[in-house]
Amino acid sequence: MSRRIIPLADVSALPDISGVAASPSGLLTDTLARPLRDLRISVTDRCNFRCVYCMPREVFDKDYQFLPHAALLSFEEIERLARVFVAHGVEKIRLTGGEPLLRKNIEFLIERLALLRTPEGRPLDLTLTTNGSLLARKARSLKDAGLSRVTVSLDALDDALFRRMNDADFAVADVLDGIETAQAAGLDPIKVNMVVKRGTNDQEIVPMARHFKGSGAVLRFIEYMDVGASNGWNMSEVLPSAQVIERIGAHFPLEPLEAHTAAETAQRWAYRDGGGEIGVISSVTRAFCDSCTRARLSTEGKLYLCLFAVAGHDLRGLIRSGASDEDVATAIARIWEARGDRYSQLRGSASAPSREDARRVEMSYIGG
Ligand code: SAM
Ligand code: SF4
Ligand code: SF4
């Protein structure tokens, strides 16, 4: 069966900038008292993988309409918006996609973002999430451009299984090569993200733990999520993180670690023998909406307040209509102050957006 989805959803009017201007104070909070600290920017909706849980090939096929180049935010526009977000309190920016390393000259954008400073004068924590396929080629230039760290996605060590999961015939060896090159270039500590889909790759949990134990890379296991409207998500395919910890602990004893910050998404565990740490991101079984300080900027400049939002706020329209930086700051303040999203806490309840809602945005469009 061929499913067709329309990934674009927006709030049709331009964001409200009427009334008194809201100057950035770095102290913005939403209706649940959550500050604005993290910004994820999707720099392309395209990808060279077709991961079955993210961009299934039957939907993202040769007829799929990706965004035309003119619809993408330019590097100048991204930098301009990022500067205003930073004035409002953002301290960490993650570039994502789609596959961010497919965006031509991404290093030029990184160079610009690396120059931004928080109101206290600190540089940003500037990171990028990648499928790793182009990392061996790009690690050095990314580091030289000013990238702080990198997160690499890898769902299996078994090559045949990995090729089936990325559905584009990419080899595990290329991703491992990318991770090593990135470590050598100083883009560390590297995080490696594995999405666990029960019945598909859960047998890879222990081999992955064994491989990365003691390597300096921090392996993190992510519960398979019901993002978007195209992956046919089913709760029976979610393996709760508690079971991931149990399985690894049976081979390598673990002990819990304190969170670095209140907004940290992963629960951290250390190998008792000093072999480093792992993390679990329990987006489904243990929602962390209470501490969610993340805003997301889509490839075409729409601001989303939650990974599961059905509508975005058109910041690109606002800046292309000639708005000043002050107007943009006012719009962002109004939008964030009205935010009450907490989808994962409401999942399954009557107030959560429906799974059937075909307007739910895709991960490849909004960024992970
Ligand atoms: N292409 C890059 C990559 O794969 O790392 C960046 C974008 S990707 C959308 C960001 C992250 O989202 C990846 O780690 C991916 O595994 C994760 N992801 C995508 N779909 C997911 C889902 N349904 N549940 C959990 N994680 C998912
Ligand atoms: Fe591409 Fe990343 Fe989605 Fe896989 S998870 S299809 S690599 S965007
Ligand atoms: Fe944040 Fe939405 Fe995820 Fe909750 S469901 S943690 S509000 S992105």
mmCIF file of C-alpha atoms and ligand atoms in Angstrom:
data_model
loop_
_atom_site.group_PDB
_atom_site.id
_atom_site.type_symbol
_atom_site.label_atom_id
_atom_site.label_comp_id
_atom_site.label_asym_id
_atom_site.label_seq_id
_atom_site.Cartn_x
_atom_site.Cartn_y
_atom_site.Cartn_z
ATOM 1 C CA MET A 1 0.000 0.000 0.000
ATOM 2 C CA SER A 2 1.380 3.394 -0.880
ATOM 3 C CA ARG A 3 0.743 5.969 1.852
ATOM 4 C CA ARG A 4 0.916 9.608 0.910
ATOM 5 C CA ILE A 5 1.515 12.283 3.456
ATOM 6 C CA ILE A 6 1.720 16.028 3.416
ATOM 7 C CA PRO A 7 4.516 16.935 5.822
ATOM 8 C CA LEU A 8 3.925 20.650 5.876
ATOM 9 C CA ALA A 9 1.743 22.136 8.543
ATOM 10 C CA ASP A 10 1.662 25.708 9.650
ATOM 11 C CA VAL A 11 -0.156 28.407 11.424
ATOM 12 C CA SER A 12 -1.294 30.314 8.355
ATOM 13 C CA ALA A 13 -1.037 33.880 9.699
ATOM 14 C CA LEU A 14 2.360 35.427 10.368
ATOM 15 C CA PRO A 15 3.345 35.453 14.056
ATOM 16 C CA ASP A 16 1.834 38.226 16.163
ATOM 17 C CA ILE A 17 4.126 41.219 16.712
ATOM 18 C CA SER A 18 1.496 43.794 17.602
ATOM 19 C CA GLY A 19 1.555 45.755 20.856
ATOM 20 C CA VAL A 20 4.553 46.301 23.123
ATOM 21 C CA ALA A 21 7.860 44.908 21.844
ATOM 22 C CA ALA A 22 9.399 42.116 23.941
ATOM 23 C CA SER A 23 13.120 42.784 24.359
ATOM 24 C CA PRO A 24 15.152 39.644 24.990
ATOM 25 C CA SER A 25 16.132 39.222 28.643
ATOM 26 C CA GLY A 26 17.310 35.617 28.477
ATOM 27 C CA LEU A 27 14.587 34.832 31.023
ATOM 28 C CA LEU A 28 11.761 33.727 28.752
ATOM 29 C CA THR A 29 9.554 30.944 30.151
ATOM 30 C CA ASP A 30 6.506 29.099 28.808
ATOM 31 C CA THR A 31 3.179 28.384 30.539
ATOM 32 C CA LEU A 32 4.811 25.481 32.412
ATOM 33 C CA ALA A 33 7.742 27.669 33.603
ATOM 34 C CA ARG A 34 10.173 26.001 31.168
ATOM 35 C CA PRO A 35 12.939 28.291 29.870
ATOM 36 C CA LEU A 36 14.088 28.393 26.239
ATOM 37 C CA ARG A 37 17.597 26.915 26.180
ATOM 38 C CA ASP A 38 17.993 24.614 23.161
ATOM 39 C CA LEU A 39 17.405 25.154 19.481
ATOM 40 C CA ARG A 40 17.413 22.352 16.928
ATOM 41 C CA ILE A 41 17.716 23.536 13.377
ATOM 42 C CA SER A 42 16.822 21.264 10.462
ATOM 43 C CA VAL A 43 19.025 22.346 7.556
ATOM 44 C CA THR A 44 17.587 19.983 4.940
ATOM 45 C CA ASP A 45 14.584 17.672 4.611
ATOM 46 C CA ARG A 46 16.579 15.353 2.323
ATOM 47 C CA CYS A 47 18.480 12.253 3.326
ATOM 48 C CA ASN A 48 20.605 9.570 1.657
ATOM 49 C CA PHE A 49 19.162 6.926 4.051
ATOM 50 C CA ARG A 50 15.611 5.609 4.138
ATOM 51 C CA CYS A 51 15.490 4.402 7.747
ATOM 52 C CA VAL A 52 12.374 2.327 8.100
ATOM 53 C CA TYR A 53 11.229 4.171 11.227
ATOM 54 C CA CYS A 54 11.846 7.685 9.858
ATOM 55 C CA MET A 55 11.649 7.950 6.051
ATOM 56 C CA PRO A 56 10.072 4.679 4.866
ATOM 57 C CA ARG A 57 10.814 4.200 1.188
ATOM 58 C CA GLU A 58 7.192 3.605 0.237
ATOM 59 C CA VAL A 59 6.421 7.177 1.327
ATOM 60 C CA PHE A 60 9.718 8.936 0.599
ATOM 61 C CA ASP A 61 10.054 7.516 -2.910
ATOM 62 C CA LYS A 62 11.212 9.053 -6.195
ATOM 63 C CA ASP A 63 7.961 10.988 -6.524
ATOM 64 C CA TYR A 64 8.176 12.511 -3.059
ATOM 65 C CA GLN A 65 8.262 16.299 -3.248
ATOM 66 C CA PHE A 66 11.123 17.593 -1.158
ATOM 67 C CA LEU A 67 11.336 21.318 -0.530
ATOM 68 C CA PRO A 68 12.714 23.434 -3.386
ATOM 69 C CA HIS A 69 15.920 25.308 -2.596
ATOM 70 C CA ALA A 70 14.187 28.697 -2.400
ATOM 71 C CA ALA A 71 11.963 27.408 0.397
ATOM 72 C CA LEU A 72 14.930 26.602 2.635
ATOM 73 C CA LEU A 73 16.166 29.155 5.104
ATOM 74 C CA SER A 74 19.425 30.585 3.772
ATOM 75 C CA PHE A 75 22.511 30.551 6.012
ATOM 76 C CA GLU A 76 22.055 34.300 6.548
ATOM 77 C CA GLU A 77 18.455 33.748 7.657
ATOM 78 C CA ILE A 78 19.417 30.889 9.972
ATOM 79 C CA GLU A 79 22.171 32.960 11.560
ATOM 80 C CA ARG A 80 19.866 35.920 12.015
ATOM 81 C CA LEU A 81 17.167 33.840 13.699
ATOM 82 C CA ALA A 82 19.743 31.980 15.805
ATOM 83 C CA ARG A 83 21.140 35.283 17.050
ATOM 84 C CA VAL A 84 17.698 36.315 18.322
ATOM 85 C CA PHE A 85 17.115 32.895 19.928
ATOM 86 C CA VAL A 86 20.471 33.202 21.705
ATOM 87 C CA ALA A 87 19.503 36.652 23.013
ATOM 88 C CA HIS A 88 16.365 34.972 24.394
ATOM 89 C CA GLY A 89 18.391 32.393 26.338
ATOM 90 C CA VAL A 90 19.356 29.608 23.918
ATOM 91 C CA GLU A 91 22.750 28.148 24.887
ATOM 92 C CA LYS A 92 22.864 25.058 22.726
ATOM 93 C CA ILE A 93 22.241 24.666 19.007
ATOM 94 C CA ARG A 94 22.008 21.312 17.273
ATOM 95 C CA LEU A 95 22.016 21.078 13.476
ATOM 96 C CA THR A 96 19.953 18.225 12.154
ATOM 97 C CA GLY A 97 17.675 17.226 9.302
ATOM 98 C CA GLY A 98 17.177 15.073 7.167
ATOM 99 C CA GLU A 99 20.892 14.476 6.844
ATOM 100 C CA PRO A 100 22.617 17.780 7.725
ATOM 101 C CA LEU A 101 25.876 16.862 6.013
ATOM 102 C CA LEU A 102 24.000 16.832 2.691
ATOM 103 C CA ARG A 103 23.446 20.597 2.961
ATOM 104 C CA LYS A 104 26.025 22.163 0.692
ATOM 105 C CA ASN A 105 28.754 24.150 2.482
ATOM 106 C CA ILE A 106 27.316 23.417 5.926
ATOM 107 C CA GLU A 107 30.743 24.437 7.266
ATOM 108 C CA PHE A 108 29.986 28.063 6.304
ATOM 109 C CA LEU A 109 26.889 28.003 8.524
ATOM 110 C CA ILE A 110 28.854 26.434 11.381
ATOM 111 C CA GLU A 111 31.502 29.157 11.079
ATOM 112 C CA ARG A 112 28.827 31.822 11.502
ATOM 113 C CA LEU A 113 27.040 30.106 14.393
ATOM 114 C CA ALA A 114 30.327 29.459 16.201
ATOM 115 C CA LEU A 115 30.809 33.222 16.471
ATOM 116 C CA LEU A 116 27.567 33.752 18.425
ATOM 117 C CA ARG A 117 27.858 34.460 22.151
ATOM 118 C CA THR A 118 25.328 34.196 24.971
ATOM 119 C CA PRO A 119 24.386 37.463 26.722
ATOM 120 C CA GLU A 120 27.056 36.517 29.339
ATOM 121 C CA GLY A 121 29.649 36.237 26.573
ATOM 122 C CA ARG A 122 29.961 32.438 26.457
ATOM 123 C CA PRO A 123 30.258 30.506 23.174
ATOM 124 C CA LEU A 124 27.404 28.150 22.321
ATOM 125 C CA ASP A 125 27.428 24.408 22.631
ATOM 126 C CA LEU A 126 27.251 23.785 18.878
ATOM 127 C CA THR A 127 26.539 20.215 17.833
ATOM 128 C CA LEU A 128 25.222 18.208 14.918
ATOM 129 C CA THR A 129 23.390 14.890 14.536
ATOM 130 C CA THR A 130 24.355 12.809 11.525
ATOM 131 C CA ASN A 131 23.865 9.332 10.108
ATOM 132 C CA GLY A 132 27.657 9.226 9.793
ATOM 133 C CA SER A 133 27.822 8.282 6.111
ATOM 134 C CA LEU A 134 29.751 11.429 5.133
ATOM 135 C CA LEU A 135 31.492 12.002 8.441
ATOM 136 C CA ALA A 136 34.865 10.457 7.606
ATOM 137 C CA ARG A 137 35.111 12.945 4.730
ATOM 138 C CA LYS A 138 33.830 15.949 6.675
ATOM 139 C CA ALA A 139 34.947 15.594 10.311
ATOM 140 C CA ARG A 140 38.095 17.709 10.004
ATOM 141 C CA SER A 141 36.395 20.602 8.179
ATOM 142 C CA LEU A 142 33.485 20.552 10.656
ATOM 143 C CA LYS A 143 35.900 20.810 13.569
ATOM 144 C CA ASP A 144 37.878 23.558 11.863
ATOM 145 C CA ALA A 145 34.642 25.485 11.259
ATOM 146 C CA GLY A 146 33.961 25.502 15.009
ATOM 147 C CA LEU A 147 31.636 22.563 15.661
ATOM 148 C CA SER A 148 31.933 21.458 19.313
ATOM 149 C CA ARG A 149 30.724 17.863 19.157
ATOM 150 C CA VAL A 150 28.863 15.391 17.027
ATOM 151 C CA THR A 151 26.166 12.754 17.603
ATOM 152 C CA VAL A 152 26.141 9.800 15.233
ATOM 153 C CA SER A 153 23.143 7.531 14.699
ATOM 154 C CA LEU A 154 23.856 3.809 14.379
ATOM 155 C CA ASP A 155 21.187 1.148 14.857
ATOM 156 C CA ALA A 156 23.140 -2.098 14.474
ATOM 157 C CA LEU A 157 26.620 -3.551 14.126
ATOM 158 C CA ASP A 158 25.384 -6.432 12.029
ATOM 159 C CA ASP A 159 25.993 -5.203 8.499
ATOM 160 C CA ALA A 160 23.088 -6.983 6.799
ATOM 161 C CA LEU A 161 20.638 -5.740 9.432
ATOM 162 C CA PHE A 162 22.028 -2.184 9.274
ATOM 163 C CA ARG A 163 21.640 -2.144 5.496
ATOM 164 C CA ARG A 164 18.035 -3.338 5.864
ATOM 165 C CA MET A 165 17.314 -0.649 8.462
ATOM 166 C CA ASN A 166 18.815 2.215 6.466
ATOM 167 C CA ASP A 167 17.262 0.722 3.316
ATOM 168 C CA ALA A 168 19.892 2.434 1.160
ATOM 169 C CA ASP A 169 22.668 -0.169 1.310
ATOM 170 C CA PHE A 170 25.053 1.836 3.505
ATOM 171 C CA ALA A 171 27.649 -0.257 5.359
ATOM 172 C CA VAL A 172 28.314 -0.236 9.106
ATOM 173 C CA ALA A 173 32.049 0.061 8.399
ATOM 174 C CA ASP A 174 31.591 3.515 6.831
ATOM 175 C CA VAL A 175 29.779 4.828 9.914
ATOM 176 C CA LEU A 176 32.386 3.336 12.279
ATOM 177 C CA ASP A 177 35.068 4.939 10.152
ATOM 178 C CA GLY A 178 33.221 8.285 10.473
ATOM 179 C CA ILE A 179 33.060 7.924 14.270
ATOM 180 C CA GLU A 180 36.795 7.200 14.511
ATOM 181 C CA THR A 181 37.704 10.082 12.222
ATOM 182 C CA ALA A 182 35.503 12.439 14.238
ATOM 183 C CA GLN A 183 37.166 11.293 17.475
ATOM 184 C CA ALA A 184 40.581 11.835 15.964
ATOM 185 C CA ALA A 185 39.519 15.320 14.815
ATOM 186 C CA GLY A 186 38.553 16.206 18.411
ATOM 187 C CA LEU A 187 34.764 16.297 17.927
ATOM 188 C CA ASP A 188 34.312 14.484 21.188
ATOM 189 C CA PRO A 189 32.868 13.216 23.435
ATOM 190 C CA ILE A 190 30.972 11.548 20.601
ATOM 191 C CA LYS A 191 27.495 10.298 21.291
ATOM 192 C CA VAL A 192 26.181 7.328 19.345
ATOM 193 C CA ASN A 193 22.384 7.054 19.176
ATOM 194 C CA MET A 194 20.687 3.710 18.609
ATOM 195 C CA VAL A 195 16.928 3.657 18.079
ATOM 196 C CA VAL A 196 15.701 0.362 19.489
ATOM 197 C CA LYS A 197 12.817 -1.258 17.662
ATOM 198 C CA ARG A 198 11.676 -4.421 19.389
ATOM 199 C CA GLY A 199 11.747 -7.399 17.041
ATOM 200 C CA THR A 200 13.957 -5.523 14.549
ATOM 201 C CA ASN A 201 17.273 -4.632 16.204
ATOM 202 C CA ASP A 202 16.925 -5.312 19.943
ATOM 203 C CA GLN A 203 19.327 -8.269 19.605
ATOM 204 C CA GLU A 204 22.015 -5.670 18.787
ATOM 205 C CA ILE A 205 21.812 -3.951 22.197
ATOM 206 C CA VAL A 206 24.490 -6.027 23.894
ATOM 207 C CA PRO A 207 26.867 -6.211 20.877
ATOM 208 C CA MET A 208 26.629 -2.416 20.518
ATOM 209 C CA ALA A 209 27.326 -1.965 24.247
ATOM 210 C CA ARG A 210 30.320 -4.309 24.011
ATOM 211 C CA HIS A 211 31.688 -2.497 20.960
ATOM 212 C CA PHE A 212 31.537 1.019 22.391
ATOM 213 C CA LYS A 213 32.453 0.157 26.013
ATOM 214 C CA GLY A 214 35.790 1.771 26.754
ATOM 215 C CA SER A 215 35.915 3.535 23.369
ATOM 216 C CA GLY A 216 35.312 7.043 24.716
ATOM 217 C CA ALA A 217 32.044 7.289 22.756
ATOM 218 C CA VAL A 218 28.821 7.422 24.780
ATOM 219 C CA LEU A 219 26.212 5.003 23.449
ATOM 220 C CA ARG A 220 22.591 6.014 23.981
ATOM 221 C CA PHE A 221 19.525 3.888 23.422
ATOM 222 C CA ILE A 222 16.409 5.698 22.219
ATOM 223 C CA GLU A 223 12.924 4.283 22.553
ATOM 224 C CA TYR A 224 11.236 4.047 19.166
ATOM 225 C CA MET A 225 8.793 6.975 19.003
ATOM 226 C CA ASP A 226 5.498 7.687 17.303
ATOM 227 C CA VAL A 227 6.851 10.726 15.436
ATOM 228 C CA GLY A 228 5.205 11.856 12.216
ATOM 229 C CA ALA A 229 2.453 10.093 10.365
ATOM 230 C CA SER A 230 4.332 7.705 8.098
ATOM 231 C CA ASN A 231 6.180 5.083 10.171
ATOM 232 C CA GLY A 232 3.164 3.002 11.233
ATOM 233 C CA TRP A 233 4.299 3.112 14.886
ATOM 234 C CA ASN A 234 2.978 0.512 17.289
ATOM 235 C CA MET A 235 3.548 0.364 21.060
ATOM 236 C CA SER A 236 4.396 -3.341 20.819
ATOM 237 C CA GLU A 237 7.575 -2.342 18.921
ATOM 238 C CA VAL A 238 8.829 -0.172 21.791
ATOM 239 C CA LEU A 239 11.354 -1.865 24.086
ATOM 240 C CA PRO A 240 11.252 0.018 27.416
ATOM 241 C CA SER A 241 14.629 1.446 28.444
ATOM 242 C CA ALA A 242 14.415 -0.421 31.746
ATOM 243 C CA GLN A 243 14.793 -3.630 29.742
ATOM 244 C CA VAL A 244 17.772 -2.215 27.832
ATOM 245 C CA ILE A 245 19.511 -1.564 31.171
ATOM 246 C CA GLU A 246 18.585 -5.047 32.415
ATOM 247 C CA ARG A 247 19.990 -6.734 29.326
ATOM 248 C CA ILE A 248 23.270 -4.822 29.372
ATOM 249 C CA GLY A 249 23.569 -5.103 33.159
ATOM 250 C CA ALA A 250 23.397 -8.895 32.865
ATOM 251 C CA HIS A 251 26.700 -8.785 30.939
ATOM 252 C CA PHE A 252 28.367 -5.648 32.278
ATOM 253 C CA PRO A 253 27.297 -4.427 35.764
ATOM 254 C CA LEU A 254 25.990 -0.839 35.723
ATOM 255 C CA GLU A 255 25.279 1.880 38.251
ATOM 256 C CA PRO A 256 23.182 5.036 37.822
ATOM 257 C CA LEU A 257 24.874 8.414 37.366
ATOM 258 C CA GLU A 258 23.587 11.867 38.244
ATOM 259 C CA ALA A 259 22.195 13.975 35.386
ATOM 260 C CA HIS A 260 24.562 16.716 34.150
ATOM 261 C CA THR A 261 21.659 19.182 33.928
ATOM 262 C CA ALA A 262 17.948 19.179 34.755
ATOM 263 C CA ALA A 263 17.083 19.402 31.032
ATOM 264 C CA GLU A 264 19.125 16.330 30.066
ATOM 265 C CA THR A 265 17.035 13.881 28.043
ATOM 266 C CA ALA A 266 19.144 10.780 28.752
ATOM 267 C CA GLN A 267 19.358 8.894 32.025
ATOM 268 C CA ARG A 268 23.019 8.042 32.473
ATOM 269 C CA TRP A 269 24.540 4.765 33.661
ATOM 270 C CA ALA A 270 28.214 3.944 34.290
ATOM 271 C CA TYR A 271 29.955 0.613 33.789
ATOM 272 C CA ARG A 272 31.101 -0.440 37.258
ATOM 273 C CA ASP A 273 34.467 -1.525 35.894
ATOM 274 C CA GLY A 274 35.249 1.997 34.669
ATOM 275 C CA GLY A 275 34.484 1.269 30.999
ATOM 276 C CA GLY A 276 32.668 4.587 30.515
ATOM 277 C CA GLU A 277 28.956 5.308 30.422
ATOM 278 C CA ILE A 278 25.777 4.718 28.448
ATOM 279 C CA GLY A 279 22.473 6.589 28.330
ATOM 280 C CA VAL A 280 18.843 5.717 27.785
ATOM 281 C CA ILE A 281 16.317 8.119 26.318
ATOM 282 C CA SER A 282 12.905 6.939 27.459
ATOM 283 C CA SER A 283 10.739 9.259 25.414
ATOM 284 C CA VAL A 284 7.804 6.838 25.549
ATOM 285 C CA THR A 285 7.958 5.111 28.938
ATOM 286 C CA ARG A 286 9.274 8.003 31.022
ATOM 287 C CA ALA A 287 8.359 11.327 29.474
ATOM 288 C CA PHE A 288 10.623 14.278 30.237
ATOM 289 C CA CYS A 289 8.321 17.088 29.071
ATOM 290 C CA ASP A 290 8.558 18.841 32.473
ATOM 291 C CA SER A 291 12.132 19.823 31.691
ATOM 292 C CA CYS A 292 11.810 20.266 27.910
ATOM 293 C CA THR A 293 13.577 23.488 26.963
ATOM 294 C CA ARG A 294 13.796 22.709 23.213
ATOM 295 C CA ALA A 295 12.520 24.707 20.268
ATOM 296 C CA ARG A 296 12.769 23.375 16.724
ATOM 297 C CA LEU A 297 13.246 25.346 13.537
ATOM 298 C CA SER A 298 12.135 23.419 10.453
ATOM 299 C CA THR A 299 13.977 23.431 7.141
ATOM 300 C CA GLU A 300 11.696 26.167 5.829
ATOM 301 C CA GLY A 301 11.822 28.301 8.941
ATOM 302 C CA LYS A 302 8.789 27.279 10.936
ATOM 303 C CA LEU A 303 9.132 27.255 14.684
ATOM 304 C CA TYR A 304 7.811 24.107 16.362
ATOM 305 C CA LEU A 305 7.392 23.892 20.112
ATOM 306 C CA CYS A 306 7.275 20.105 20.342
ATOM 307 C CA LEU A 307 8.457 17.134 18.291
ATOM 308 C CA PHE A 308 4.831 16.050 18.050
ATOM 309 C CA ALA A 309 3.340 19.414 17.118
ATOM 310 C CA VAL A 310 0.923 19.607 14.223
ATOM 311 C CA ALA A 311 1.583 23.278 13.470
ATOM 312 C CA GLY A 312 4.581 25.564 13.194
ATOM 313 C CA HIS A 313 4.965 29.340 13.388
ATOM 314 C CA ASP A 314 6.195 30.970 10.200
ATOM 315 C CA LEU A 315 9.391 32.826 11.122
ATOM 316 C CA ARG A 316 10.643 32.680 7.535
ATOM 317 C CA GLY A 317 7.502 34.510 6.378
ATOM 318 C CA LEU A 318 8.082 37.058 9.098
ATOM 319 C CA ILE A 319 11.688 37.837 8.151
ATOM 320 C CA ARG A 320 10.955 37.769 4.422
ATOM 321 C CA SER A 321 8.150 40.294 5.028
ATOM 322 C CA GLY A 322 10.799 42.781 6.190
ATOM 323 C CA ALA A 323 10.449 42.371 9.954
ATOM 324 C CA SER A 324 13.190 43.861 12.144
ATOM 325 C CA ASP A 325 15.192 41.844 14.692
ATOM 326 C CA GLU A 326 13.067 43.472 17.369
ATOM 327 C CA ASP A 327 9.918 42.171 15.643
ATOM 328 C CA VAL A 328 11.403 38.676 15.437
ATOM 329 C CA ALA A 329 12.322 38.798 19.142
ATOM 330 C CA THR A 330 8.776 39.879 19.990
ATOM 331 C CA ALA A 331 7.264 37.078 17.906
ATOM 332 C CA ILE A 332 9.482 34.419 19.493
ATOM 333 C CA ALA A 333 8.685 35.718 22.986
ATOM 334 C CA ARG A 334 4.934 35.621 22.373
ATOM 335 C CA ILE A 335 5.105 32.131 20.875
ATOM 336 C CA TRP A 336 7.272 30.671 23.660
ATOM 337 C CA GLU A 337 5.280 32.329 26.438
ATOM 338 C CA ALA A 338 2.109 30.662 25.119
ATOM 339 C CA ARG A 339 3.724 27.198 24.909
ATOM 340 C CA GLY A 340 2.030 24.418 26.851
ATOM 341 C CA ASP A 341 3.097 21.378 24.784
ATOM 342 C CA ARG A 342 3.810 18.124 26.622
ATOM 343 C CA TYR A 343 2.808 15.433 24.179
ATOM 344 C CA SER A 344 4.764 12.532 25.687
ATOM 345 C CA GLN A 345 3.157 13.073 29.067
ATOM 346 C CA LEU A 346 -0.269 13.051 27.458
ATOM 347 C CA ARG A 347 0.398 10.200 24.990
ATOM 348 C CA GLY A 348 -2.616 7.937 24.829
ATOM 349 C CA SER A 349 -4.846 10.335 26.777
ATOM 350 C CA ALA A 350 -7.818 12.165 25.273
ATOM 351 C CA SER A 351 -5.932 15.499 25.153
ATOM 352 C CA ALA A 352 -2.986 14.230 23.064
ATOM 353 C CA PRO A 353 -2.961 14.907 19.298
ATOM 354 C CA SER A 354 -4.331 11.835 17.546
ATOM 355 C CA ARG A 355 -2.002 9.211 16.007
ATOM 356 C CA GLU A 356 -4.275 9.374 13.000
ATOM 357 C CA ASP A 357 -3.545 13.057 12.492
ATOM 358 C CA ALA A 358 -1.871 13.106 9.077
ATOM 359 C CA ARG A 359 -0.699 16.668 9.725
ATOM 360 C CA ARG A 360 1.834 15.537 12.327
ATOM 361 C CA VAL A 361 5.208 16.624 11.035
ATOM 362 C CA GLU A 362 7.868 14.141 10.016
ATOM 363 C CA MET A 363 11.135 13.836 11.948
ATOM 364 C CA SER A 364 13.114 14.431 8.740
ATOM 365 C CA TYR A 365 11.392 17.816 8.302
ATOM 366 C CA ILE A 366 11.451 19.079 11.856
ATOM 367 C CA GLY A 367 14.739 17.432 12.886
ATOM 368 C CA GLY A 368 15.291 14.899 15.681
HETATM 369 N N1 SAM B 1 19.913 12.103 9.705
HETATM 370 C C1 SAM B 1 20.485 12.372 10.968
HETATM 371 C C2 SAM B 1 20.589 11.133 11.816
HETATM 372 O O1 SAM B 1 19.964 10.134 11.483
HETATM 373 O O2 SAM B 1 21.307 11.176 12.802
HETATM 374 C C3 SAM B 1 19.783 13.472 11.737
HETATM 375 C C4 SAM B 1 18.284 13.517 11.689
HETATM 376 S S1 SAM B 1 17.476 12.143 12.435
HETATM 377 C C5 SAM B 1 15.771 12.550 12.156
HETATM 378 C C6 SAM B 1 17.757 12.464 14.150
HETATM 379 C C7 SAM B 1 17.579 11.297 15.089
HETATM 380 O O3 SAM B 1 16.225 10.928 15.144
HETATM 381 C C8 SAM B 1 18.346 10.043 14.711
HETATM 382 O O4 SAM B 1 19.154 9.634 15.799
HETATM 383 C C9 SAM B 1 17.250 9.044 14.452
HETATM 384 O O5 SAM B 1 17.662 7.752 14.760
HETATM 385 C C10 SAM B 1 16.149 9.540 15.342
HETATM 386 N N2 SAM B 1 14.809 9.072 14.959
HETATM 387 C C11 SAM B 1 14.202 9.168 13.748
HETATM 388 N N3 SAM B 1 12.975 8.619 13.771
HETATM 389 C C12 SAM B 1 12.792 8.160 15.045
HETATM 390 C C13 SAM B 1 11.729 7.494 15.724
HETATM 391 N N4 SAM B 1 10.598 7.182 15.098
HETATM 392 N N5 SAM B 1 11.892 7.194 17.028
HETATM 393 C C14 SAM B 1 13.043 7.512 17.692
HETATM 394 N N6 SAM B 1 14.069 8.148 17.115
HETATM 395 C C15 SAM B 1 13.955 8.453 15.815
HETATM 396 FE FE1 SF4 B 2 17.770 9.967 7.405
HETATM 397 FE FE2 SF4 B 2 18.323 10.327 9.949
HETATM 398 FE FE3 SF4 B 2 15.817 9.814 9.200
HETATM 399 FE FE4 SF4 B 2 17.607 7.885 9.013
HETATM 400 S S1 SF4 B 2 16.918 8.879 10.900
HETATM 401 S S2 SF4 B 2 16.140 8.471 7.421
HETATM 402 S S3 SF4 B 2 19.424 8.983 8.526
HETATM 403 S S4 SF4 B 2 16.974 11.607 8.688
HETATM 404 FE FE1 SF4 B 3 9.459 18.205 24.595
HETATM 405 FE FE2 SF4 B 3 7.286 17.577 23.186
HETATM 406 FE FE3 SF4 B 3 9.187 15.751 23.591
HETATM 407 FE FE4 SF4 B 3 7.608 16.539 25.618
HETATM 408 S S1 SF4 B 3 6.962 15.447 23.777
HETATM 409 S S2 SF4 B 3 9.849 16.265 25.680
HETATM 410 S S3 SF4 B 3 7.336 18.714 25.100
HETATM 411 S S4 SF4 B 3 9.393 17.657 22.419
#
